[in-house]
Coordinates of C-alpha atoms in Angstrom, one line a residue:
X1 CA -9.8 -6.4 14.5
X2 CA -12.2 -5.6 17.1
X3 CA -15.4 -7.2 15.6
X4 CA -13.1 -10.6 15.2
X5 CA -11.1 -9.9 18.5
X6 CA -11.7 -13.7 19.3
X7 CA -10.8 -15.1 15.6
X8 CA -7.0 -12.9 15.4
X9 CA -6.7 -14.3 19.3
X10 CA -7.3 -18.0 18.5
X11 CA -5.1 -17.4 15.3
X12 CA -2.2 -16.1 16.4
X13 CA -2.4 -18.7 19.2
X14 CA -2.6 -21.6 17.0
X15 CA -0.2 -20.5 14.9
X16 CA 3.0 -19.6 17.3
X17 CA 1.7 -21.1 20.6
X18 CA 2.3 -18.4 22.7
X19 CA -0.8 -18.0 25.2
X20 CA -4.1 -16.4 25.5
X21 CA -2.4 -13.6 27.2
X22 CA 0.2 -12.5 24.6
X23 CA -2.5 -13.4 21.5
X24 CA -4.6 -10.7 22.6
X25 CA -1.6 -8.5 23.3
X26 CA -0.5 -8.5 19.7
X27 CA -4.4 -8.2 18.6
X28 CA -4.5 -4.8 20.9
X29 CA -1.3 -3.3 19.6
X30 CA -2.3 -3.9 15.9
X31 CA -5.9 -2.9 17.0
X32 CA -4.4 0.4 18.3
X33 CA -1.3 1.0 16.3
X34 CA -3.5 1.1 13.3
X35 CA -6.3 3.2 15.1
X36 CA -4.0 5.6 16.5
X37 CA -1.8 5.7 13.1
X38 CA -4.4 6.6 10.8
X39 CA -6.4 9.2 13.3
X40 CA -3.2 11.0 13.7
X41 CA -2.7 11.1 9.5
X42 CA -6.2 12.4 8.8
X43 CA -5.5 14.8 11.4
X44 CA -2.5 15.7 10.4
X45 CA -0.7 15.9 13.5
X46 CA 2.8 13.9 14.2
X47 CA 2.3 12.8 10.8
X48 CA 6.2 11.3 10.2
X49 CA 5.5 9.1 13.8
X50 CA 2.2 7.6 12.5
X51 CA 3.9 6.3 9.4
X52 CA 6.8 4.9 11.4
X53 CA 4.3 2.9 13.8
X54 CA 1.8 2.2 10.8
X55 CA 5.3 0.9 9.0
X56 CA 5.7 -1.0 12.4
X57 CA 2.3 -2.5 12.0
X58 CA 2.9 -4.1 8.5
X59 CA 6.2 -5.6 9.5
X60 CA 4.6 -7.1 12.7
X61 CA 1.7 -8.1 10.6
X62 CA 4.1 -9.8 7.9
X63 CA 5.8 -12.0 10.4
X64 CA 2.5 -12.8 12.7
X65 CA 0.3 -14.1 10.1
X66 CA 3.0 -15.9 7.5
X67 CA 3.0 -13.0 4.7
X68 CA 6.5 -13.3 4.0
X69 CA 6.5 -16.6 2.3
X70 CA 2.9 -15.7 0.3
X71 CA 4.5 -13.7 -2.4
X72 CA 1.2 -12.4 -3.6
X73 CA 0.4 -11.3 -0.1
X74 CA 3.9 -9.5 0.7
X75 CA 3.9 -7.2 -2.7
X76 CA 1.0 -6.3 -1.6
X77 CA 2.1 -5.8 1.7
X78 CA 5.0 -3.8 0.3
X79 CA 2.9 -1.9 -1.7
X80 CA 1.1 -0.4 1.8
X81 CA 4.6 -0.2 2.5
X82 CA 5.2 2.3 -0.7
X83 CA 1.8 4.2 0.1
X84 CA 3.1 4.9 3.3
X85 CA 6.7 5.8 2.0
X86 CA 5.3 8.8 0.0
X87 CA 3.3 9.9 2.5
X88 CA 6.0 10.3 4.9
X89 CA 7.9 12.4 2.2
X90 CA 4.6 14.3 1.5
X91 CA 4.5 15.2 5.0
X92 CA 8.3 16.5 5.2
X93 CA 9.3 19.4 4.6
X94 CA 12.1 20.0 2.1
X95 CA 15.7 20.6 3.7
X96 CA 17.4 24.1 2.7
X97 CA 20.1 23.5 1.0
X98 CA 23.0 25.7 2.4
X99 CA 24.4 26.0 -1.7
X100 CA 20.6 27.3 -2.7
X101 CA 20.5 26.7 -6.5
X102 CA 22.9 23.6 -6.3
X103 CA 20.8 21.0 -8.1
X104 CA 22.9 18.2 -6.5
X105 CA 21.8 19.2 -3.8
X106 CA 18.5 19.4 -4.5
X107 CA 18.5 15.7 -6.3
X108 CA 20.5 14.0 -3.6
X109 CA 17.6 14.9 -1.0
X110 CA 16.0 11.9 1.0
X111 CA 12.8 13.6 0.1
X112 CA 13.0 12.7 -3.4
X113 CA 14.3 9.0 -2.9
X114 CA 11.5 8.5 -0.6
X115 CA 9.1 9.2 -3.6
X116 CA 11.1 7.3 -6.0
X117 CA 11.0 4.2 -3.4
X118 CA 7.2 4.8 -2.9
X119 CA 6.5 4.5 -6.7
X120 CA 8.4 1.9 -7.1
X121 CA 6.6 -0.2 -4.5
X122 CA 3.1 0.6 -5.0
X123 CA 3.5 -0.6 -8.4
X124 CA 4.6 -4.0 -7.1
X125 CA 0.2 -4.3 -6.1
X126 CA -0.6 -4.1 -10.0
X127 CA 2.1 -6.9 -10.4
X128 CA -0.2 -9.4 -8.5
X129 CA -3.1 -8.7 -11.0
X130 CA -1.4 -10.1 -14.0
X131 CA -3.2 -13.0 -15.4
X132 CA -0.8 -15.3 -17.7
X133 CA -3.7 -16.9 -19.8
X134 CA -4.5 -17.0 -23.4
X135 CA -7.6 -14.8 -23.6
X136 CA -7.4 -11.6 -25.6
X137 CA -8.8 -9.1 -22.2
X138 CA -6.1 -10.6 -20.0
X139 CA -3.3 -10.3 -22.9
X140 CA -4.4 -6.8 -23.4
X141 CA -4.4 -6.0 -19.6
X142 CA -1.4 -7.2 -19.4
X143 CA 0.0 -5.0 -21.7
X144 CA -1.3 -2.2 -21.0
X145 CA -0.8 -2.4 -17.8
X146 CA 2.9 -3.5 -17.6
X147 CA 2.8 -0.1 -19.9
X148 CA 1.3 2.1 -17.0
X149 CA 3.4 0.4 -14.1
X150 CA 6.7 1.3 -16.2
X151 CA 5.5 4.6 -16.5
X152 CA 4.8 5.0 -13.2
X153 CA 8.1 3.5 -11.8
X154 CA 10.7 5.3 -14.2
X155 CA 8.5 8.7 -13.6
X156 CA 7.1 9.5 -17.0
X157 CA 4.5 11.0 -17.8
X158 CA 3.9 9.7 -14.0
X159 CA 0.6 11.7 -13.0
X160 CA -1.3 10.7 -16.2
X161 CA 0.1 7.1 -15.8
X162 CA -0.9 7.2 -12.0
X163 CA -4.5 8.6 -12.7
X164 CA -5.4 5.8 -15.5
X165 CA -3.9 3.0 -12.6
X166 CA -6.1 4.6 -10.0
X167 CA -9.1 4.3 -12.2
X168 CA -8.7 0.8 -13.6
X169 CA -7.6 -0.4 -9.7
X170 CA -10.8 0.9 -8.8
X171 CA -12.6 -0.7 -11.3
X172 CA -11.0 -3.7 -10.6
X173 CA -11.5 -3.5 -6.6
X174 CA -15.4 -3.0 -7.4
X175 CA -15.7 -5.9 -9.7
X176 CA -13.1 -8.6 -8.0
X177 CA -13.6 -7.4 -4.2
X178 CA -17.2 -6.8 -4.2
X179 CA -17.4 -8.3 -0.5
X180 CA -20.7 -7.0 0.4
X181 CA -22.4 -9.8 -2.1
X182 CA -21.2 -12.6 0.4
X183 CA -22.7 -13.9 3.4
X184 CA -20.4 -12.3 6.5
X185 CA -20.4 -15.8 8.1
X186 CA -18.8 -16.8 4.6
X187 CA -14.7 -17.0 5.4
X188 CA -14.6 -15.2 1.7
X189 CA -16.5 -12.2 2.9
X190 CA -13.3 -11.6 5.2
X191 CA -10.8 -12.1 2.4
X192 CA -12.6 -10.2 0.0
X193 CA -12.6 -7.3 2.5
X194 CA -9.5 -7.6 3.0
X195 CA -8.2 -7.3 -0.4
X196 CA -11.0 -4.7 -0.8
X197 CA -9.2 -2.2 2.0
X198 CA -6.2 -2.8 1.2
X199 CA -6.6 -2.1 -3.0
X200 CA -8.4 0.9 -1.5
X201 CA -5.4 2.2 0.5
X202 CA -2.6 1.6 -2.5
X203 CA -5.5 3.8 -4.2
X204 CA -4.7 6.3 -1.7
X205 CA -1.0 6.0 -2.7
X206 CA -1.1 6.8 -6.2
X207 CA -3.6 9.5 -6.1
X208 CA -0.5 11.1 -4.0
X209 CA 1.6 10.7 -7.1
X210 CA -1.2 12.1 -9.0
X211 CA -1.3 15.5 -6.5
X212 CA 2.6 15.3 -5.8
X213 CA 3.8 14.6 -8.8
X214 CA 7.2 11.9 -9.4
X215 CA 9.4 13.6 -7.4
X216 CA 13.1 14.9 -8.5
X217 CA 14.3 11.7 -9.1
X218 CA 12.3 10.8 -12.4
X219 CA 12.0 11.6 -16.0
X220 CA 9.3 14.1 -16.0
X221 CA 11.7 16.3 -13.3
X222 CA 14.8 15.6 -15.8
X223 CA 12.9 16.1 -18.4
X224 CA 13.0 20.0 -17.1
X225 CA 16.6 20.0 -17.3
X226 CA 17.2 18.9 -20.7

């Protein structure tokens, strides 16, 4: 954002017509919403208000440049969303329940739904790396992993599922995304980057699953029960 201040400017111009002024308005907020949002994360401080504004910045960024009608581009955009979703319930603390030992209580808590909402959405980024071709690798990635999302979404087996996706996502990011073989005046360098960060912060989300675990509201936790 602020080596391409100019570029976003003329871009969000050109696309809604609204002035010099307000372009670089919204290229400031998003410039410091994101800023702010993520210093305040890695330092752990107000940690459930930098995921609301850093939620604010993917909505404002969905509408600004288009994403909602690029499906490819708002799974992935909801994926963030998902990342962002379990951090926020990483970061609160569970709720005593006044029954202590109730497990309704304990299974009804937003806490939970949180991290059943944030698998379920960062699984929505592998959806956009199925291939539907002939060839035997993209078949058997497919399958596989279709397999590993499942697993991931329903919560079973979830941190082994999550660990494998983090691996092959980063192998994929390095071989697909390698943005640092094209020429920066290249408009692909920017897209590739883009994708690159972005793979890189769903990344971030699952390796929370891996540490967290599913949550109560998944197999592995009913698994306890039976």
């Amino acid at each position: 954002m602020w080596f391409q201040w100019s570029e976003q400017r003329d871009y969000i111009d050109a696309t809604w017509n609204c002035g010099y002024f307000l372009a670089s308005i919204f290229v400031f907020i998003n410039l410091f919403g994101q800023l702010s949002g993520c210093i305040l994360v890695l330092s752990r401080n107000f940690v459930q208000y930098a995921c609301f504004g850093l939620f604010g910045i993917i909505a404002l960024q969905t509408i600004a440049y288009s994403i909602l009608w690029d499906l490819k581009f708002l799974m992935r955009n909801l994926a963030l969303g998902g990342g962002l979703l379990l951090l926020l319930a990483e970061s609160r603390s569970e709720g005593k329940s006044m029954f202590a030992g109730v497990p309704t209580m304990r299974e009804s808590s937003p806490k939970q739904y949180m991290q059943l909402g944030g698998r379920v959405l960062l699984v929505l980024m592998f959806m956009t790396l199925l291939h539907f071709d002939s060839s035997f690798f993209s078949i058997l990635q497919n399958i596989v992993g279709t397999a590993l999302i499942i697993l991931v979404a329903i919560g079973f087996k979830t941190k082994l599922a999550a660990l494998t996706l983090v691996i092959w996502l980063f192998a994929i990011n390095i071989y697909f995304n390698a943005f640092w073989t094209i020429p920066v005046y290249k408009p692909m360098h920017d897209f590739l980057k883009y994708d690159f960060f972005q793979t890189m912060s769903v990344i971030g989300g699952l390796l929370l699953v891996v540490a967290l675990g599913p949550g109560g509201v998944s197999m592995d936790e009913k698994k306890k029960e039976w």
